[in-house]
Amino acid sequence: MTSILGRDTARPITPHSILVAQLQKTLRMAEESNIPLEILTYLRQGLELAAGLDPYLDDCTTPESTALTALAQKTSIEDWSKRFSDGETVRQLEQEMLSGHLEGQTLKMFVHLTKAKRILEVGMFTGYSALAMAEALPADGRLIACEVDSYVAEFAQTCFQESPHGDKIVVEVAPALETLHKLAAAQESFDLIFIDADKKEYVEYFQIILDSHLLAADGLICVDNTLLQGQVYLPSEQRTANGEAIAQFNRIVAADSRVEQVLLPIRDGITLIRRLV
């Protein structure tokens, strides 16, 4: 855990939180060196400006529900490394994968604004974003969540039972591509689709969604992690495989004449995509 302005935070995984952590380290090093006072002052002011942003955004955003708070807390205390080493999860998971308060309320707002009744979530983890969006659905609304890991699917469903909105969520446990093809074959259509699964498959998700018309007319696609810790705009040699995959995804979306899009610097980047034709 790290600390920003006296608040404990998870490991920094967004461009902004990584920047804050680097500024904190730089300031500590500067304070131990023979650095001119003017430079130290600028560093302190820069850190204060950067470190205050995320807490302020949280403070000015509608509080999460008690069910979402409980889900986030349960996720944070779970020993994910042990679950993986014991073979209970199919991949290494960590609490930082949870969408969190600001992004959850952002997605919830999108559901309200679009008046969505059918939502598809590609990649669920412990269900924070799914439950946040379900809270904005009407009573007859439905959210289908794709999750490859049966352990986290069960974890999430247990949390959903604590919310009056949990019964709006249906969890499909299978690889995301398999579920997408199944839904496309059944001619399903969704008003809002949230993508937050295997980064190397983002391009395939996008192409299947558009080619099969899984996205309803005037529907909205929200894609998570499209800044990927800032790797997408750093030199290519500094990118991981996931960083390169997201950079490629961003290029492909930007070049696709069927859609228009905007990339928002919320958390690790959220891209909103609207079909034109």
GROMACS .gro file of C-alpha atoms in nm:
model
  277
    1MET     CA    1   0.000   0.000   0.000
    2THR     CA    2   0.107   0.358  -0.064
    3SER     CA    3  -0.014   0.681   0.092
    4ILE     CA    4  -0.137   0.994  -0.083
    5LEU     CA    5  -0.219   1.297   0.133
    6GLY     CA    6  -0.254   1.071   0.436
    7ARG     CA    7  -0.484   0.819   0.265
    8ASP     CA    8  -0.386   0.459   0.210
    9THR     CA    9  -0.410   0.360  -0.154
   10ALA     CA   10  -0.352   0.043  -0.353
   11ARG     CA   11  -0.042  -0.006  -0.564
   12PRO     CA   12  -0.025   0.275  -0.823
   13ILE     CA   13  -0.148   0.143  -1.159
   14THR     CA   14  -0.277   0.453  -1.335
   15PRO     CA   15  -0.068   0.717  -1.513
   16HIS     CA   16  -0.158   0.975  -1.250
   17SER     CA   17  -0.096   0.757  -0.944
   18ILE     CA   18   0.235   0.638  -1.090
   19LEU     CA   19   0.334   1.002  -1.147
   20VAL     CA   20   0.248   1.085  -0.785
   21ALA     CA   21   0.455   0.792  -0.657
   22GLN     CA   22   0.752   0.901  -0.870
   23LEU     CA   23   0.722   1.259  -0.745
   24GLN     CA   24   0.713   1.135  -0.386
   25LYS     CA   25   1.030   0.933  -0.441
   26THR     CA   26   1.200   1.222  -0.621
   27LEU     CA   27   1.117   1.463  -0.338
   28ARG     CA   28   1.253   1.225  -0.074
   29MET     CA   29   1.577   1.191  -0.270
   30ALA     CA   30   1.597   1.569  -0.319
   31GLU     CA   31   1.546   1.635   0.052
   32GLU     CA   32   1.843   1.410   0.128
   33SER     CA   33   2.065   1.589  -0.124
   34ASN     CA   34   2.217   1.933  -0.153
   35ILE     CA   35   1.936   2.066  -0.371
   36PRO     CA   36   1.860   2.441  -0.389
   37LEU     CA   37   1.560   2.540  -0.178
   38GLU     CA   38   1.381   2.683  -0.482
   39ILE     CA   39   1.386   2.344  -0.657
   40LEU     CA   40   1.261   2.170  -0.341
   41THR     CA   41   0.977   2.421  -0.319
   42TYR     CA   42   0.873   2.354  -0.678
   43LEU     CA   43   0.887   1.977  -0.617
   44ARG     CA   44   0.671   2.007  -0.305
   45GLN     CA   45   0.420   2.226  -0.485
   46GLY     CA   46   0.412   1.990  -0.783
   47LEU     CA   47   0.356   1.688  -0.558
   48GLU     CA   48   0.082   1.864  -0.364
   49LEU     CA   49  -0.095   1.957  -0.688
   50ALA     CA   50  -0.068   1.604  -0.831
   51ALA     CA   51  -0.140   1.409  -0.511
   52GLY     CA   52  -0.452   1.605  -0.430
   53LEU     CA   53  -0.639   1.527  -0.752
   54ASP     CA   54  -0.762   1.169  -0.700
   55PRO     CA   55  -0.879   1.223  -0.339
   56TYR     CA   56  -1.059   1.541  -0.447
   57LEU     CA   57  -1.233   1.361  -0.734
   58ASP     CA   58  -1.353   1.095  -0.489
   59ASP     CA   59  -1.472   1.359  -0.242
   60CYS     CA   60  -1.675   1.539  -0.511
   61THR     CA   61  -1.829   1.222  -0.655
   62THR     CA   62  -2.153   1.068  -0.528
   63PRO     CA   63  -2.068   0.811  -0.259
   64GLU     CA   64  -2.088   0.445  -0.352
   65SER     CA   65  -2.362   0.225  -0.209
   66THR     CA   66  -2.306   0.018   0.103
   67ALA     CA   67  -2.311  -0.296  -0.114
   68LEU     CA   68  -2.031  -0.159  -0.333
   69THR     CA   69  -1.828  -0.058  -0.026
   70ALA     CA   70  -1.863  -0.408   0.115
   71LEU     CA   71  -1.764  -0.564  -0.219
   72ALA     CA   72  -1.455  -0.343  -0.245
   73GLN     CA   73  -1.350  -0.420   0.112
   74LYS     CA   74  -1.397  -0.793   0.061
   75THR     CA   75  -1.187  -0.776  -0.256
   76SER     CA   76  -0.909  -0.583  -0.080
   77ILE     CA   77  -0.865  -0.836   0.201
   78GLU     CA   78  -0.876  -1.146  -0.019
   79ASP     CA   79  -0.539  -1.325  -0.048
   80TRP     CA   80  -0.530  -1.339  -0.428
   81SER     CA   81  -0.172  -1.468  -0.444
   82LYS     CA   82  -0.266  -1.767  -0.231
   83ARG     CA   83  -0.576  -1.834  -0.438
   84PHE     CA   84  -0.358  -1.853  -0.748
   85SER     CA   85  -0.082  -2.063  -0.591
   86ASP     CA   86  -0.346  -2.304  -0.459
   87GLY     CA   87  -0.491  -2.335  -0.810
   88GLU     CA   88  -0.826  -2.179  -0.719
   89THR     CA   89  -0.795  -1.902  -0.981
   90VAL     CA   90  -0.686  -1.948  -1.341
   91ARG     CA   91  -0.455  -1.646  -1.334
   92GLN     CA   92  -0.283  -1.414  -1.088
   93LEU     CA   93  -0.533  -1.157  -0.968
   94GLU     CA   94  -0.492  -0.851  -0.745
   95GLN     CA   95  -0.716  -0.603  -0.569
   96GLU     CA   96  -0.600  -0.324  -0.802
   97MET     CA   97  -0.808  -0.483  -1.080
   98LEU     CA   98  -1.123  -0.353  -0.911
   99SER     CA   99  -1.271  -0.052  -1.091
  100GLY     CA  100  -1.329   0.154  -0.778
  101HIS     CA  101  -1.547   0.441  -0.667
  102LEU     CA  102  -1.485   0.707  -0.934
  103GLU     CA  103  -1.500   0.470  -1.231
  104GLY     CA  104  -1.796   0.285  -1.086
  105GLN     CA  105  -1.997   0.604  -1.049
  106THR     CA  106  -1.889   0.714  -1.398
  107LEU     CA  107  -2.022   0.391  -1.549
  108LYS     CA  108  -2.339   0.421  -1.343
  109MET     CA  109  -2.386   0.773  -1.482
  110PHE     CA  110  -2.343   0.643  -1.839
  111VAL     CA  111  -2.620   0.388  -1.778
  112HIS     CA  112  -2.851   0.665  -1.657
  113LEU     CA  113  -2.763   0.896  -1.948
  114THR     CA  114  -2.808   0.629  -2.217
  115LYS     CA  115  -3.119   0.486  -2.049
  116ALA     CA  116  -2.969   0.143  -2.111
  117LYS     CA  117  -3.181  -0.161  -2.031
  118ARG     CA  118  -2.942  -0.431  -2.154
  119ILE     CA  119  -2.572  -0.422  -2.066
  120LEU     CA  120  -2.287  -0.655  -2.157
  121GLU     CA  121  -1.973  -0.656  -1.945
  122VAL     CA  122  -1.670  -0.827  -2.098
  123GLY     CA  123  -1.450  -0.911  -1.799
  124MET     CA  124  -1.604  -0.887  -1.452
  125PHE     CA  125  -1.343  -0.964  -1.181
  126THR     CA  126  -1.521  -0.941  -0.842
  127GLY     CA  127  -1.817  -0.753  -0.985
  128TYR     CA  128  -1.773  -0.394  -0.867
  129SER     CA  129  -1.839  -0.233  -1.206
  130ALA     CA  130  -2.118  -0.481  -1.282
  131LEU     CA  131  -2.300  -0.398  -0.960
  132ALA     CA  132  -2.244  -0.023  -1.004
  133MET     CA  133  -2.407  -0.036  -1.348
  134ALA     CA  134  -2.684  -0.268  -1.230
  135GLU     CA  135  -2.779  -0.009  -0.967
  136ALA     CA  136  -2.870   0.228  -1.252
  137LEU     CA  137  -3.071  -0.027  -1.449
  138PRO     CA  138  -3.451  -0.025  -1.433
  139ALA     CA  139  -3.621  -0.311  -1.251
  140ASP     CA  140  -3.658  -0.506  -1.576
  141GLY     CA  141  -3.302  -0.433  -1.691
  142ARG     CA  142  -3.041  -0.704  -1.734
  143LEU     CA  143  -2.662  -0.715  -1.729
  144ILE     CA  144  -2.471  -1.012  -1.868
  145ALA     CA  145  -2.117  -1.035  -1.729
  146CYS     CA  146  -1.848  -1.247  -1.896
  147GLU     CA  147  -1.590  -1.393  -1.658
  148VAL     CA  148  -1.339  -1.667  -1.733
  149ASP     CA  149  -1.255  -1.748  -1.370
  150SER     CA  150  -1.511  -1.955  -1.180
  151TYR     CA  151  -1.364  -1.858  -0.841
  152VAL     CA  152  -1.413  -1.484  -0.889
  153ALA     CA  153  -1.750  -1.546  -1.054
  154GLU     CA  154  -1.868  -1.719  -0.737
  155PHE     CA  155  -1.702  -1.448  -0.525
  156ALA     CA  156  -1.893  -1.180  -0.715
  157GLN     CA  157  -2.226  -1.363  -0.707
  158THR     CA  158  -2.200  -1.393  -0.329
  159CYS     CA  159  -2.155  -1.015  -0.312
  160PHE     CA  160  -2.444  -0.955  -0.552
  161GLN     CA  161  -2.676  -1.137  -0.311
  162GLU     CA  162  -2.619  -0.857  -0.060
  163SER     CA  163  -2.765  -0.598  -0.299
  164PRO     CA  164  -3.126  -0.549  -0.410
  165HIS     CA  165  -2.986  -0.498  -0.761
  166GLY     CA  166  -2.784  -0.819  -0.772
  167ASP     CA  167  -3.060  -1.021  -0.936
  168LYS     CA  168  -3.031  -0.805  -1.249
  169ILE     CA  169  -2.688  -0.961  -1.317
  170VAL     CA  170  -2.631  -1.288  -1.505
  171VAL     CA  171  -2.275  -1.425  -1.501
  172GLU     CA  172  -2.146  -1.630  -1.795
  173VAL     CA  173  -1.837  -1.829  -1.689
  174ALA     CA  174  -1.630  -1.893  -2.002
  175PRO     CA  175  -1.359  -1.725  -2.211
  176ALA     CA  176  -1.487  -1.385  -2.325
  177LEU     CA  177  -1.451  -1.459  -2.696
  178GLU     CA  178  -1.652  -1.778  -2.657
  179THR     CA  179  -1.934  -1.593  -2.482
  180LEU     CA  180  -1.931  -1.312  -2.739
  181HIS     CA  181  -1.967  -1.559  -3.026
  182LYS     CA  182  -2.250  -1.736  -2.841
  183LEU     CA  183  -2.436  -1.410  -2.782
  184ALA     CA  184  -2.383  -1.303  -3.143
  185ALA     CA  185  -2.517  -1.636  -3.270
  186ALA     CA  186  -2.825  -1.583  -3.054
  187GLN     CA  187  -2.865  -1.237  -3.213
  188GLU     CA  188  -2.843  -1.064  -2.876
  189SER     CA  189  -2.815  -0.685  -2.869
  190PHE     CA  190  -2.699  -0.449  -2.594
  191ASP     CA  191  -2.744  -0.079  -2.524
  192LEU     CA  192  -2.412  -0.049  -2.341
  193ILE     CA  193  -2.106  -0.273  -2.357
  194PHE     CA  194  -1.819  -0.240  -2.107
  195ILE     CA  195  -1.488  -0.402  -2.205
  196ASP     CA  196  -1.235  -0.482  -1.932
  197ALA     CA  197  -1.089  -0.824  -2.002
  198ASP     CA  198  -0.777  -0.967  -2.173
  199LYS     CA  199  -0.596  -0.668  -2.323
  200LYS     CA  200  -0.449  -0.876  -2.605
  201GLU     CA  201  -0.804  -0.961  -2.719
  202TYR     CA  202  -0.946  -0.608  -2.718
  203VAL     CA  203  -0.924  -0.577  -3.097
  204GLU     CA  204  -1.114  -0.904  -3.142
  205TYR     CA  205  -1.382  -0.797  -2.894
  206PHE     CA  206  -1.426  -0.469  -3.081
  207GLN     CA  207  -1.449  -0.635  -3.421
  208ILE     CA  208  -1.695  -0.903  -3.309
  209ILE     CA  209  -1.917  -0.643  -3.141
  210LEU     CA  210  -1.938  -0.427  -3.453
  211ASP     CA  211  -1.945  -0.703  -3.713
  212SER     CA  212  -2.218  -0.903  -3.538
  213HIS     CA  213  -2.427  -0.604  -3.431
  214LEU     CA  214  -2.408  -0.695  -3.063
  215LEU     CA  215  -2.419  -0.319  -3.008
  216ALA     CA  216  -2.767  -0.175  -3.051
  217ALA     CA  217  -2.831   0.127  -3.269
  218ASP     CA  218  -2.723   0.435  -3.073
  219GLY     CA  219  -2.550   0.202  -2.827
  220LEU     CA  220  -2.233   0.288  -2.636
  221ILE     CA  221  -1.911   0.092  -2.589
  222CYS     CA  222  -1.698   0.180  -2.284
  223VAL     CA  223  -1.345   0.040  -2.286
  224ASP     CA  224  -1.128   0.033  -1.974
  225ASN     CA  225  -0.749   0.069  -1.936
  226THR     CA  226  -0.699   0.248  -2.267
  227LEU     CA  227  -0.412   0.452  -2.118
  228LEU     CA  228  -0.259   0.142  -1.955
  229GLN     CA  229  -0.034   0.312  -1.701
  230GLY     CA  230   0.074   0.563  -1.965
  231GLN     CA  231   0.249   0.297  -2.173
  232VAL     CA  232   0.043   0.379  -2.482
  233TYR     CA  233   0.207   0.721  -2.524
  234LEU     CA  234   0.555   0.629  -2.401
  235PRO     CA  235   0.821   0.506  -2.647
  236SER     CA  236   0.732   0.159  -2.776
  237GLU     CA  237   1.042   0.002  -2.618
  238GLN     CA  238   0.897   0.089  -2.275
  239ARG     CA  239   0.572  -0.100  -2.337
  240THR     CA  240   0.478  -0.442  -2.208
  241ALA     CA  241   0.288  -0.684  -2.431
  242ASN     CA  242  -0.036  -0.551  -2.285
  243GLY     CA  243   0.079  -0.193  -2.341
  244GLU     CA  244   0.148  -0.263  -2.707
  245ALA     CA  245  -0.187  -0.442  -2.742
  246ILE     CA  246  -0.375  -0.140  -2.606
  247ALA     CA  247  -0.173   0.100  -2.823
  248GLN     CA  248  -0.270  -0.109  -3.126
  249PHE     CA  249  -0.634  -0.118  -3.015
  250ASN     CA  250  -0.641   0.261  -2.981
  251ARG     CA  251  -0.496   0.303  -3.331
  252ILE     CA  252  -0.748   0.061  -3.484
  253VAL     CA  253  -1.046   0.229  -3.318
  254ALA     CA  254  -0.925   0.574  -3.424
  255ALA     CA  255  -0.894   0.456  -3.786
  256ASP     CA  256  -1.234   0.281  -3.801
  257SER     CA  257  -1.479   0.494  -4.001
  258ARG     CA  258  -1.778   0.310  -3.852
  259VAL     CA  259  -1.735   0.477  -3.513
  260GLU     CA  260  -1.642   0.794  -3.333
  261GLN     CA  261  -1.469   0.789  -2.999
  262VAL     CA  262  -1.325   0.991  -2.713
  263LEU     CA  263  -1.060   0.880  -2.463
  264LEU     CA  264  -1.122   1.011  -2.112
  265PRO     CA  265  -0.837   1.031  -1.855
  266ILE     CA  266  -1.045   0.866  -1.582
  267ARG     CA  267  -0.842   0.624  -1.371
  268ASP     CA  268  -0.643   0.417  -1.626
  269GLY     CA  269  -0.829   0.560  -1.925
  270ILE     CA  270  -1.184   0.497  -2.049
  271THR     CA  271  -1.265   0.517  -2.419
  272LEU     CA  272  -1.623   0.585  -2.522
  273ILE     CA  273  -1.717   0.453  -2.866
  274ARG     CA  274  -2.034   0.528  -3.063
  275ARG     CA  275  -2.133   0.354  -3.383
  276LEU     CA  276  -2.194   0.585  -3.681
  277VAL     CA  277  -2.303   0.332  -3.943
   0.00000   0.00000   0.00000
